[in-house]
Tab-separated table of C-alpha atoms in Angstrom:
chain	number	residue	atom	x	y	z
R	1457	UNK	CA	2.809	-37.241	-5.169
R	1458	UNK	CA	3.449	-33.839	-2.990
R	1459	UNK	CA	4.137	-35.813	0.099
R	1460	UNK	CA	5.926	-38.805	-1.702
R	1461	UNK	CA	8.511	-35.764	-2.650
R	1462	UNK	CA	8.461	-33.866	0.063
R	1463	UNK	CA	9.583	-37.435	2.401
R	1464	UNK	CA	12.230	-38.396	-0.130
R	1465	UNK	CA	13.628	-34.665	0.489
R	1466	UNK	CA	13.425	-35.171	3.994
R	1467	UNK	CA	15.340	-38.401	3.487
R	1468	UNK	CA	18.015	-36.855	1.614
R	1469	UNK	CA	17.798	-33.816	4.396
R	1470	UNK	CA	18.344	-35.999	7.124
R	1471	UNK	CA	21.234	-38.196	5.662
R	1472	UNK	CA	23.148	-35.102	4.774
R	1473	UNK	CA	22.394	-33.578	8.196
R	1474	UNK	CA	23.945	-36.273	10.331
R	1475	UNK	CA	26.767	-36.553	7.928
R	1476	UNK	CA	27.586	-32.945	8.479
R	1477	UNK	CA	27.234	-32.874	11.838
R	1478	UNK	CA	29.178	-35.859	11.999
R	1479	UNK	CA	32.402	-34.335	10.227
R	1480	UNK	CA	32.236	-31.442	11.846
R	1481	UNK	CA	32.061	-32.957	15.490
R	1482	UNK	CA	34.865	-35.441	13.935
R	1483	UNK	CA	37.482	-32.212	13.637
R	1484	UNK	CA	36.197	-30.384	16.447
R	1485	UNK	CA	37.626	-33.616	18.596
R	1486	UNK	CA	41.044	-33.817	16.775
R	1487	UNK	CA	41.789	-29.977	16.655
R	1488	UNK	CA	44.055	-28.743	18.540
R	1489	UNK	CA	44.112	-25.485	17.728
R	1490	UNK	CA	41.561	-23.247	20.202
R	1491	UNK	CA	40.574	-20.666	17.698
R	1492	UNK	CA	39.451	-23.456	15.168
R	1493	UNK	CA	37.789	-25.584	18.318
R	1494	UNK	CA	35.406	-22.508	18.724
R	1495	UNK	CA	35.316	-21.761	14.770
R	1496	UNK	CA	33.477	-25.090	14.466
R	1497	UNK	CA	31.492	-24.834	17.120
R	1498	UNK	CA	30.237	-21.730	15.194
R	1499	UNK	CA	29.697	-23.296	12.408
R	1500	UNK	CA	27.838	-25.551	14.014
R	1501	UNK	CA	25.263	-23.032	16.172
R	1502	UNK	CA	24.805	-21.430	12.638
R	1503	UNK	CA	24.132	-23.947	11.081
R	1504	UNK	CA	22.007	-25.856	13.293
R	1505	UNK	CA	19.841	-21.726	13.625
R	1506	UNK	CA	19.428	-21.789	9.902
R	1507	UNK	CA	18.160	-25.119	9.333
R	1508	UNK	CA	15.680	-24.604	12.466
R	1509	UNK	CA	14.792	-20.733	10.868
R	1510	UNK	CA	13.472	-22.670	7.711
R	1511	UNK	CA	11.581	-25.269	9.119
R	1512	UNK	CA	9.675	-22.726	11.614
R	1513	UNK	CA	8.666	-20.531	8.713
R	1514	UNK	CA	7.544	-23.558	6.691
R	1515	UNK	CA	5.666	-24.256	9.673
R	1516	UNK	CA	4.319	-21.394	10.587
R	1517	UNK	CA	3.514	-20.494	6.894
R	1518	UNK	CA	0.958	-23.406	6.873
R	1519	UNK	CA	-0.292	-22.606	9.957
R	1520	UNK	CA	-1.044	-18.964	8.488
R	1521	UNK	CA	-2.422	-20.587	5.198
R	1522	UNK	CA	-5.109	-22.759	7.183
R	1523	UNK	CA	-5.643	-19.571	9.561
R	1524	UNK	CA	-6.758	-17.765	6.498
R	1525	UNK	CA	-8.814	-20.662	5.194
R	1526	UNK	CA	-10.768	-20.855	8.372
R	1527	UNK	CA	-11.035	-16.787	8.839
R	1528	UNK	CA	-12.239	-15.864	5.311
R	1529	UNK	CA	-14.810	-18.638	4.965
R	1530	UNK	CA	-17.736	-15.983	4.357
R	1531	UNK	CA	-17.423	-12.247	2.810
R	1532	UNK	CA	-18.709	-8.868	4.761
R	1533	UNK	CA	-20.414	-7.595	1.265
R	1534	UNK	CA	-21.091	-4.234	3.689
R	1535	UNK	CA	-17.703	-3.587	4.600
R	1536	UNK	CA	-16.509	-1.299	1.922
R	1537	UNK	CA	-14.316	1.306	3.285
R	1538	UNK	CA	-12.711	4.053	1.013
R	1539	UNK	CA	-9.487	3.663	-0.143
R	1540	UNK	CA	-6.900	6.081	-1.378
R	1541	UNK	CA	-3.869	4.288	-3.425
R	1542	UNK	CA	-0.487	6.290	-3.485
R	1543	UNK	CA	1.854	5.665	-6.457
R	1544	UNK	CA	4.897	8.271	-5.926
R	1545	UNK	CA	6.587	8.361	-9.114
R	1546	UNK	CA	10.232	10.158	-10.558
R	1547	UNK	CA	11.033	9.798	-13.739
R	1548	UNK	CA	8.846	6.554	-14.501
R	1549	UNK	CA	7.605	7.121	-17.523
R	1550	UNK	CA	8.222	3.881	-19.078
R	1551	UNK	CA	5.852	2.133	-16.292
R	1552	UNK	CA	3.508	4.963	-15.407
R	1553	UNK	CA	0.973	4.087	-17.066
R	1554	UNK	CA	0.808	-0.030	-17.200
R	1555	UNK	CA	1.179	0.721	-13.276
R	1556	UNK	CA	-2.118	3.108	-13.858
R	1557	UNK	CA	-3.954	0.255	-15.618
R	1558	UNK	CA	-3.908	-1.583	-13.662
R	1559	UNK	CA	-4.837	-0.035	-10.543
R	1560	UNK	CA	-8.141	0.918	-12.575
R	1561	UNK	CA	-9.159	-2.374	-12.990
R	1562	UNK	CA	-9.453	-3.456	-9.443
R	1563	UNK	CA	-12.523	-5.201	-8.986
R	1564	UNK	CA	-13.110	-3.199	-5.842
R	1565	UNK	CA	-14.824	-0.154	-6.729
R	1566	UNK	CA	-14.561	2.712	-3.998
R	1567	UNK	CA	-11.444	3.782	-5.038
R	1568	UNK	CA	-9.045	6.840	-5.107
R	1569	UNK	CA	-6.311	6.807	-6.958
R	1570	UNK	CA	-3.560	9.019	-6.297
R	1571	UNK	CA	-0.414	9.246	-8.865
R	1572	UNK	CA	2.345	11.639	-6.916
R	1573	UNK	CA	4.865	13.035	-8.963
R	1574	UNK	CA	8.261	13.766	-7.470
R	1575	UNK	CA	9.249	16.647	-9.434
R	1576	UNK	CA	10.191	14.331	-12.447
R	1577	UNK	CA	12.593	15.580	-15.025
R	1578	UNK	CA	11.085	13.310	-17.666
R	1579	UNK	CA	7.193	12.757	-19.556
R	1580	UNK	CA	6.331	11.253	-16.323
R	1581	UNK	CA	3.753	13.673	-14.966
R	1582	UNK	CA	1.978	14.516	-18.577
R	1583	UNK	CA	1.384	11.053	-19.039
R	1584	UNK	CA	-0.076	10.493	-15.682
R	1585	UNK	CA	-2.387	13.872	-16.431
R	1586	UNK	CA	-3.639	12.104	-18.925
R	1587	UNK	CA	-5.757	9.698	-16.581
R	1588	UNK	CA	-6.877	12.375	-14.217
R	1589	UNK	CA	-10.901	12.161	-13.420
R	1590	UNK	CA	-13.022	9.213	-13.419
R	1591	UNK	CA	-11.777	6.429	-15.591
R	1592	UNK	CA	-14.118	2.960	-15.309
R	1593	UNK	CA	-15.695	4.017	-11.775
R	1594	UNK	CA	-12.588	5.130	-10.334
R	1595	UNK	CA	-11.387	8.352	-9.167
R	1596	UNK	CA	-7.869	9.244	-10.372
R	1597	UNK	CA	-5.904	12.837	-9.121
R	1598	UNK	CA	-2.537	13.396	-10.194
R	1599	UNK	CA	-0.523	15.643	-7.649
R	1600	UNK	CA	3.322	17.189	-8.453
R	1601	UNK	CA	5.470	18.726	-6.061
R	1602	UNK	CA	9.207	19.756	-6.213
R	1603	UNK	CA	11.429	16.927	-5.796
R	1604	UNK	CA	12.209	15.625	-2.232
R	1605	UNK	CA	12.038	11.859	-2.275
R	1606	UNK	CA	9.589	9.243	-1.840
R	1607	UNK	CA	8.886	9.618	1.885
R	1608	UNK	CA	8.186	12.978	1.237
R	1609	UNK	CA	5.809	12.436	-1.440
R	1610	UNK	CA	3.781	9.831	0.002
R	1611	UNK	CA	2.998	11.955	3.064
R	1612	UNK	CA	2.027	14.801	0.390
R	1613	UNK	CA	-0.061	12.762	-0.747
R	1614	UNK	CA	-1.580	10.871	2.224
R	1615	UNK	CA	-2.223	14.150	3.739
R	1616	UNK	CA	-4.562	14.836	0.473
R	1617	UNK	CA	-6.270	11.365	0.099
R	1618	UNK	CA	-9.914	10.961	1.567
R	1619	UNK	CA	-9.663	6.992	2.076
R	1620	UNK	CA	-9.956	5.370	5.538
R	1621	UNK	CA	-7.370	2.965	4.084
R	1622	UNK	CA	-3.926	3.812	2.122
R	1623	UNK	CA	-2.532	1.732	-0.152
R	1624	UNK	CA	1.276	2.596	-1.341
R	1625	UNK	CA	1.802	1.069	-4.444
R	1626	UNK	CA	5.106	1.849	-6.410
R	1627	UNK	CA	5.446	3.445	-9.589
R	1628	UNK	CA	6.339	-0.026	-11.655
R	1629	UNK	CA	4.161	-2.305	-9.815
R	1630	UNK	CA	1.563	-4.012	-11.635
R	1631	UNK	CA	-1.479	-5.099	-9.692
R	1632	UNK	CA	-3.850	-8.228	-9.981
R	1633	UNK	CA	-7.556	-7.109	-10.466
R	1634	UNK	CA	-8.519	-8.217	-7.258
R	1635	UNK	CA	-5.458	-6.777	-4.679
R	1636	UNK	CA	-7.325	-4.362	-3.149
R	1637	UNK	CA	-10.642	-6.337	-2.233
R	1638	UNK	CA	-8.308	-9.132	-0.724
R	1639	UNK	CA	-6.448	-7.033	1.539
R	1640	UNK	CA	-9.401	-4.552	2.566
R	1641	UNK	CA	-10.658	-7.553	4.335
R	1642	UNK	CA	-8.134	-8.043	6.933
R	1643	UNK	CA	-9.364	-4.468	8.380
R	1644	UNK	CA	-12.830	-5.566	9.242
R	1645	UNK	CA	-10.261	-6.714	12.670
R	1646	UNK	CA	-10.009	-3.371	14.481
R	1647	UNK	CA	-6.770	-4.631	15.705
R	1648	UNK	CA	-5.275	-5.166	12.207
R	1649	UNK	CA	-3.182	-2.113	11.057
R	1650	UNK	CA	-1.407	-2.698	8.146
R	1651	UNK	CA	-1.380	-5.577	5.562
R	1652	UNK	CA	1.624	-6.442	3.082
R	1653	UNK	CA	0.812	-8.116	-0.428
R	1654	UNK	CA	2.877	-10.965	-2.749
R	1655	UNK	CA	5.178	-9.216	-4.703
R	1656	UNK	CA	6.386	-11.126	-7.819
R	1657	UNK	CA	9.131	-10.112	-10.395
R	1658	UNK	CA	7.473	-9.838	-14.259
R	1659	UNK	CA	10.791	-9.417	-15.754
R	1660	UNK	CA	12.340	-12.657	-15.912
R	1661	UNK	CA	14.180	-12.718	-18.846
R	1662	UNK	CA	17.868	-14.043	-17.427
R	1663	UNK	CA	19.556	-16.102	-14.616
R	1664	UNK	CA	19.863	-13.028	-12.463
R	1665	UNK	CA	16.061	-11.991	-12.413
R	1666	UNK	CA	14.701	-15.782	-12.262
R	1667	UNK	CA	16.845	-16.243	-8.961
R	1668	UNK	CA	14.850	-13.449	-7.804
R	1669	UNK	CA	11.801	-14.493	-8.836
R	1670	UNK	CA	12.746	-17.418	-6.698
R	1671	UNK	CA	13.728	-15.298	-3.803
R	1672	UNK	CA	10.866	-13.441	-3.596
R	1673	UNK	CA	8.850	-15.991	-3.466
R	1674	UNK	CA	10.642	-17.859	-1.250
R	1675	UNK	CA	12.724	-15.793	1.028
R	1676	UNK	CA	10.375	-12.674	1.014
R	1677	UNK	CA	6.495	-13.678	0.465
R	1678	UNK	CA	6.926	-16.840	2.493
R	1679	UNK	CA	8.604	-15.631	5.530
R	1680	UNK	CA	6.314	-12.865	5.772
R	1681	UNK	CA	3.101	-15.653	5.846
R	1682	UNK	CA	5.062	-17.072	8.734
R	1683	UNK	CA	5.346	-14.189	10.300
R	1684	UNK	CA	1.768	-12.930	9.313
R	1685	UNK	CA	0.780	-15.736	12.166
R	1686	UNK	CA	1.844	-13.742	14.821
R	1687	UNK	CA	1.245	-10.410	13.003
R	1688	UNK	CA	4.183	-9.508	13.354
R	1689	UNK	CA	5.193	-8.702	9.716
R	1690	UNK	CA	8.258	-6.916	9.795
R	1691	UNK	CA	8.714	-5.494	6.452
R	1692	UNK	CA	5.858	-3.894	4.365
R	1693	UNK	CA	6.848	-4.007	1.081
R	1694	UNK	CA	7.428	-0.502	-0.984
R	1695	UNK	CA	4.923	-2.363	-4.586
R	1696	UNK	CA	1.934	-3.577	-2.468
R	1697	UNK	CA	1.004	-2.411	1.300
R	1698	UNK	CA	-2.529	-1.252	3.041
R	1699	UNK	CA	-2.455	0.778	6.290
R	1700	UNK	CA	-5.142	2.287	8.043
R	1701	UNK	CA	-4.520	5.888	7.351
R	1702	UNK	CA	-5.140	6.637	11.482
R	1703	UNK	CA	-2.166	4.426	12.298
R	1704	UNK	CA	0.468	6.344	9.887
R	1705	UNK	CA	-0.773	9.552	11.430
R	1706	UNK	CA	-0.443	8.383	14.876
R	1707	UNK	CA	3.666	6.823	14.107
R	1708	UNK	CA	4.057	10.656	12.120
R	1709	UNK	CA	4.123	9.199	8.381
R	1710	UNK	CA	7.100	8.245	6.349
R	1711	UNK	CA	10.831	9.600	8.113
R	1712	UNK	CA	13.095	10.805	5.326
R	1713	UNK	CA	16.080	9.689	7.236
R	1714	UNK	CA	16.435	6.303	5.839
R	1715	UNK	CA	16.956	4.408	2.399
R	1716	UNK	CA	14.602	2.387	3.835
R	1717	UNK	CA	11.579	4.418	4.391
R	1718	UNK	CA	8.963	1.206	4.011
R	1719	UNK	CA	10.850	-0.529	6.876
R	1720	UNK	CA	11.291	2.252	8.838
R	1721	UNK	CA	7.721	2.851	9.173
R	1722	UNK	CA	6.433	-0.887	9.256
R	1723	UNK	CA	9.122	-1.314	12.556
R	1724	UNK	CA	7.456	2.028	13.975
R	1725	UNK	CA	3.903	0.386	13.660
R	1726	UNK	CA	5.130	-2.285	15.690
R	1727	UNK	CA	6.870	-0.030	18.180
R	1728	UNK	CA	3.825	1.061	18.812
R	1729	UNK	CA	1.307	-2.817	18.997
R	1730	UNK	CA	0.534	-2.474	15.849
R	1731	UNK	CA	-0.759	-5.665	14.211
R	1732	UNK	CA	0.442	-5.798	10.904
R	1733	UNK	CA	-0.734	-8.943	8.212
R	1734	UNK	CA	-0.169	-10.695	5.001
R	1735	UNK	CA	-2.178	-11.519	2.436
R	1736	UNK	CA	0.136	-13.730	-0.221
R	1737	UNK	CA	-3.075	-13.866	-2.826
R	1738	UNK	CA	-2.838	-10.096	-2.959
R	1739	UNK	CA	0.023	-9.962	-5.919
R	1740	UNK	CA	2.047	-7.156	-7.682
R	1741	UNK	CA	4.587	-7.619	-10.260
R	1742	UNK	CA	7.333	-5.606	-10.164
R	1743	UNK	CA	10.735	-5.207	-12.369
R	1744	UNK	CA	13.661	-6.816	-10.760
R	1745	UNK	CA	17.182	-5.778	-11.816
R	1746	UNK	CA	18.578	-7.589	-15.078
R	1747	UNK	CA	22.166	-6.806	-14.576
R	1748	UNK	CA	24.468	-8.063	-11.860
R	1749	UNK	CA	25.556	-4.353	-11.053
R	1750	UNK	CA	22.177	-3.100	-10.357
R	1751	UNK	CA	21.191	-5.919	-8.486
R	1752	UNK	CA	24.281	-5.060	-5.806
R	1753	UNK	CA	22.821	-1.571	-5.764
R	1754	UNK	CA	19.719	-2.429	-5.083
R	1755	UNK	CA	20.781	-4.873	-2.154
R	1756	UNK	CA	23.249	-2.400	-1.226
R	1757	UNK	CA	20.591	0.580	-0.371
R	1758	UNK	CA	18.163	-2.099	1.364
R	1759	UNK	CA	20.864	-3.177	3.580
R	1760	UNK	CA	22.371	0.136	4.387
R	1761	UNK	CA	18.586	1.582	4.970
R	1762	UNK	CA	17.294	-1.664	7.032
R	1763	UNK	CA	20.560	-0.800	9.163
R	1764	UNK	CA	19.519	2.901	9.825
R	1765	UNK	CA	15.872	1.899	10.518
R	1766	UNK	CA	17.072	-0.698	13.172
R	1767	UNK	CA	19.552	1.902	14.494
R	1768	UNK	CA	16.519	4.514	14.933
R	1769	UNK	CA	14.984	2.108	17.346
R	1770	UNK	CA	18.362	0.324	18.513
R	1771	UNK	CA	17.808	1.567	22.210
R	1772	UNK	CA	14.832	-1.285	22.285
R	1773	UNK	CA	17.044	-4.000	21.404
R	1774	UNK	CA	17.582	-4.675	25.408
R	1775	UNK	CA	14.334	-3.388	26.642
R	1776	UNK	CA	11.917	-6.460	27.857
R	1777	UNK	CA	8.449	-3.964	28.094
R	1778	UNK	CA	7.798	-4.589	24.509
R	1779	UNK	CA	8.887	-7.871	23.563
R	1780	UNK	CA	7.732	-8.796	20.620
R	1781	UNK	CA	9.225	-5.523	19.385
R	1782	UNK	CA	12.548	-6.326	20.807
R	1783	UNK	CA	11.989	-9.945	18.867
R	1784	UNK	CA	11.641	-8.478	15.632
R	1785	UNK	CA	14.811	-5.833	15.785
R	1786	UNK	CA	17.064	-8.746	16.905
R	1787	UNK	CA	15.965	-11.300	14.413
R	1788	UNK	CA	16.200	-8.032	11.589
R	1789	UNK	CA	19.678	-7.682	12.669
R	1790	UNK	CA	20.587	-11.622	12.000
R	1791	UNK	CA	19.385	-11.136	8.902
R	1792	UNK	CA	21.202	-8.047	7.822
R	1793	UNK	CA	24.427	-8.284	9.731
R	1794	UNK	CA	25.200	-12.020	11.427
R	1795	UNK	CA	24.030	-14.271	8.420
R	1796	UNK	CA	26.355	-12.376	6.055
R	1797	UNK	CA	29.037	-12.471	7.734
R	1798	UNK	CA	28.812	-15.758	9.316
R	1799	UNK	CA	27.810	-17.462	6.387
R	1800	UNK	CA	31.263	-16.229	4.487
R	1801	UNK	CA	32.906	-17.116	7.481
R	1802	UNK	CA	31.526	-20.401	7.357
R	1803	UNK	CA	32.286	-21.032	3.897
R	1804	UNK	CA	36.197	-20.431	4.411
R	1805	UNK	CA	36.533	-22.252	7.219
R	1806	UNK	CA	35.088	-25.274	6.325
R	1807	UNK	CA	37.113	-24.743	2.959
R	1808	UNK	CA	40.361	-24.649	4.909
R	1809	UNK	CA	39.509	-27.852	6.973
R	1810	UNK	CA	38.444	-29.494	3.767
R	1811	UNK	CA	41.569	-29.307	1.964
R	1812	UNK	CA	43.807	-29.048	5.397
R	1813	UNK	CA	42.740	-32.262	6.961
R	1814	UNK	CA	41.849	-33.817	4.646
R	1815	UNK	CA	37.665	-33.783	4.957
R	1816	UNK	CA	36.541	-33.268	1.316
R	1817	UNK	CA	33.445	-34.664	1.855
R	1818	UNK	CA	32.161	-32.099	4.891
R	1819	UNK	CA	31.722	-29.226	2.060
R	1820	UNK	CA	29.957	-30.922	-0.149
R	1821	UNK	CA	27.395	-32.564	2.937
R	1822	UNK	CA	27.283	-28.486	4.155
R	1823	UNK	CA	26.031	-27.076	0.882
R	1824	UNK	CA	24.327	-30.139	-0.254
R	1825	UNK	CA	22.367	-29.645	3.469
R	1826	UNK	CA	21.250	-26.106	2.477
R	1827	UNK	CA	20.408	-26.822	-1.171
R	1828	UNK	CA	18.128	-29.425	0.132
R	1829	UNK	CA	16.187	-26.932	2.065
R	1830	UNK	CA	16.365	-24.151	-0.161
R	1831	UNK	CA	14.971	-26.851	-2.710
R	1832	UNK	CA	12.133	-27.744	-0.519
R	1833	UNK	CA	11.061	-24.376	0.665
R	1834	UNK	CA	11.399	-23.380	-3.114
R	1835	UNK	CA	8.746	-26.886	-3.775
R	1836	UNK	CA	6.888	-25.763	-1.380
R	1837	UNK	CA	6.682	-21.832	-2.090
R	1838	UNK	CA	5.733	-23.131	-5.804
R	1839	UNK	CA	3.144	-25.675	-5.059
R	1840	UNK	CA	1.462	-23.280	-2.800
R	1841	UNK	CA	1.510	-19.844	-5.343
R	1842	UNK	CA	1.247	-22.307	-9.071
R	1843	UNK	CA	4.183	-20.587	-10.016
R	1844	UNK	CA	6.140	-22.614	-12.274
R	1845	UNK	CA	7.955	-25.518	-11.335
R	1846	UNK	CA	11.164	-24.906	-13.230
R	1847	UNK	CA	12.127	-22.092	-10.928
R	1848	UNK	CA	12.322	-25.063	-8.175
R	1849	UNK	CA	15.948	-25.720	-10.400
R	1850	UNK	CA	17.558	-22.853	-10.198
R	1851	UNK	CA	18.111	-23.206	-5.898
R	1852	UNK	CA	21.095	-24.958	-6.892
R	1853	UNK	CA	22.368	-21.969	-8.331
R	1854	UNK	CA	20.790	-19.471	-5.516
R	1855	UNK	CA	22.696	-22.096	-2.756
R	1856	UNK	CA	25.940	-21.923	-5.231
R	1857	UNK	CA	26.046	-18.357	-6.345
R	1858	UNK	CA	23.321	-16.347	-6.009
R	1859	UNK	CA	23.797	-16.000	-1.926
R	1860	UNK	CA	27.101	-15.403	-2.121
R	1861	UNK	CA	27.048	-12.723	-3.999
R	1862	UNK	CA	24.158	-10.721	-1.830
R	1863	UNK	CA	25.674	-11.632	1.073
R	1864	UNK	CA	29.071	-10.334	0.090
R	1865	UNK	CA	26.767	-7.064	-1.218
R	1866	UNK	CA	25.589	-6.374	1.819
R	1867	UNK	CA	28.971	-6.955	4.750
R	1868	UNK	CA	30.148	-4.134	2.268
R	1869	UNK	CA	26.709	-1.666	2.416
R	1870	UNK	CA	27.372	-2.622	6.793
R	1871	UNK	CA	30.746	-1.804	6.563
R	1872	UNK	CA	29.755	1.273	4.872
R	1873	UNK	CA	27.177	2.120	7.554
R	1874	UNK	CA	29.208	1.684	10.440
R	1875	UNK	CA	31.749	3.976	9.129
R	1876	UNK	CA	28.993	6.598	7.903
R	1877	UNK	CA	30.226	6.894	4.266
R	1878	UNK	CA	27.790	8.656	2.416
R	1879	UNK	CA	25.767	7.100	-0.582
R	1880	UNK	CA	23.185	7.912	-2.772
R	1881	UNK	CA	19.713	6.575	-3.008
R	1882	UNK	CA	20.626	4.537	-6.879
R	1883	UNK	CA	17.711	4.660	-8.374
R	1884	UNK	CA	17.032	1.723	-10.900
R	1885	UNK	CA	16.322	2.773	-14.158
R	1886	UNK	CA	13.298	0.794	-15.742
R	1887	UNK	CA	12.806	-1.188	-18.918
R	1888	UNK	CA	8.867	-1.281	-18.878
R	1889	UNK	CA	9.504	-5.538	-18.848
């Protein structure tokens, strides 16, 4: 039945795919106009990038699944390394301690569990006090210090821990029992550095948080199996990530010069030939933003913070000794800068053409060629996770809306960087959902 649906989408793929290209190479021969000559054939490039950007991470993600299949076939019951897990917290006491429960009921048992407090104004550190010493086998300290952001306290606190491995797991994140003993295993390879989990969003109680529990699953946790193939994960996320505690001393910890400290450090591991992999049944839920406004904050900081990591290391974008390195910072800025901007650029154009000469139909093949794929990378992210299959609806909305809207969030956070205009790090307030 999978592959009965999956060939009728590829049907429908195809059809709109030649009729698309077919428009659009139909104006291209009857403009006149230069500009709109090379608009088109702009379009076209993009579109033709995109399309070929899904199908490699579809690819690739399968190859990483049956990778995985074949490389975890038998356990190392002797390889049980210590590990220290860092949750920096402000003012979380809503989630502090559902976040603290379950991190004690990991099914892997030597454990330290480190709850950082950021100098919270609120009930966050006496609740976390409450947990300190050993609570069902596990060891649980709870550190304070003044208030000086989260790269700040996780160094505090990694600087304290005694594990071999680190584990930074945010304050709201809610772990599956056995997270840590599926991502511990990836370190038996002396090569492997750091490993990024599946983050899923609990809260999905409106349109706005079940698109993201769409893109996460589709756009985050399946690009980075793709990219888990070549190691080459470029993002460890801030609610579930292991590192070998020798390989964030040797890149000098967290950098508090970015909104995007988790970024920052991941591209410094790489910098360096690190090998840094995914393990997508390794799963935290974490609170999404409910509200349309937050969500543009949120998108807003993680553009404007991805753009200062990038810049940090911008003087490798041109340098061919490190390659894959190089790889990774260009294909960071597509996804941050070019796609956004392209993409609205895209849309207007072929708007204009639609209505000025009179091709209706070469709007609705281009978004009806994108909702296809972000329908079958949605299928396929669903049938591969069991998440429910009524999420697989709503990528007619993300292809609508949804992108729009991000995309339009972050030209402004760009335009914002490249004029420096100072922001603040918008810290979303939690429900406990």
């Amino acid at each position: 039945m999978r592959i009965v649906v999956f060939v009728l989408l590829g049907a429908v793929f195809a059809y709109f795919a030649v009729s698309t290209f077919y428009d659009l190479n139909s104006i291209f021969s009857v403009a006149q106009n230069g500009f709109l000559k090379f608009a088109i054939l702009l379009v076209a490039f993009f579109t033709f990038i995109v399309i070929f950007r899904y199908i490699s991470f579809i690819f690739f993600s399968i190859m990483k699944t049956t990778q995985k299949t074949i490389s975890f076939d038998t356990e190392d019951k002797f390889f049980k390394p210590r590990v220290s897990i860092i949750v920096p917290a402000y003012n979380e006491e809503v989630t502090i301690a559902t976040s603290i429960k379950s991190l004690v009921e990991q099914t892997y048992e030597n454990l330290e569990i480190i709850i950082m407090d950021d100098g919270s104004s609120d009930n966050t550190y006496k609740i976390a006090k409450k947990f300190e010493g050993i609570f069902k086998g596990k060891t649980i300290k709870v550190l304070t210090k003044k208030n000086g952001g989260k790269s700040r306290a996780l160094n505090f606190a990694i600087e304290r821990s005694s594990g071999e491995l680190v584990m930074c797991v945010d304050a709201d994140s809610k772990l599956e029992k056995d997270a840590v003993a599926l991502m511990v295993r990836y370190f038996k390879d002396s090569e492997i550095s750091a490993v990024a989990g599946s983050v899923f969003v609990s809260n999905r109680v409106n349109v706005w948080t079940k698109l993201q529990a769409l893109e996460y699953i589709e756009g985050l946790n399946m690009v980075r199996n793709a990219q888990a193939f070549l190691k080459l994960v470029n993002i460890i996320p801030g609610p579930i990530g292991m590192f070998r505690k020798s390989a964030i001393e040797e890149v000098g910890g967290y950098a508090h010069d970015t909104f995007a400290e988790d970024c920052d450090l991941t591209l410094k591991l790489i910098e360096k030939h690190h090998k840094i992999d995914f393990e997508p049944d390794a799963v935290a839920h974490t609170e999404a933003p409910d509200e349309l406004l937050n969500l543009l904050k949120q998108r807003y900081r993680w553009t404007r913070g991805i753009l200062q990591a990038i810049q940090k290391h911008s003087h490798n974008l041109w340098s061919l000794k490190n390659f894959n390195f190089t790889f990774v910072l260009w294909y960071m800025l597509f996804e941050a800068i070019f796609w956004p901007f392209i993409d609205l650029f895209a849309a207007i154009l072929l708007i204009y053409v639609s209505f000025s000469m009179g091709v209706n139909t070469l709007l609705i093949y281009w978004w009806s060629l994108f909702t296809i794929v972000d329908i079958s990378g949605a299928l396929y992210c669903i049938l591969i996770t069991n998440e429910t299959k009524r999420l697989a609806f709503y990528a007619i909305l993300y292809r609508l809306y949804f992108i729009s809207v991000i995309n339009i969030s972050k030209i402004f956070a760009t335009i914002e960087e490249w004029f420096q205009i100072e922001m603040s790090w918008g810290k979303l307030e939690r429900k406990g959902i």
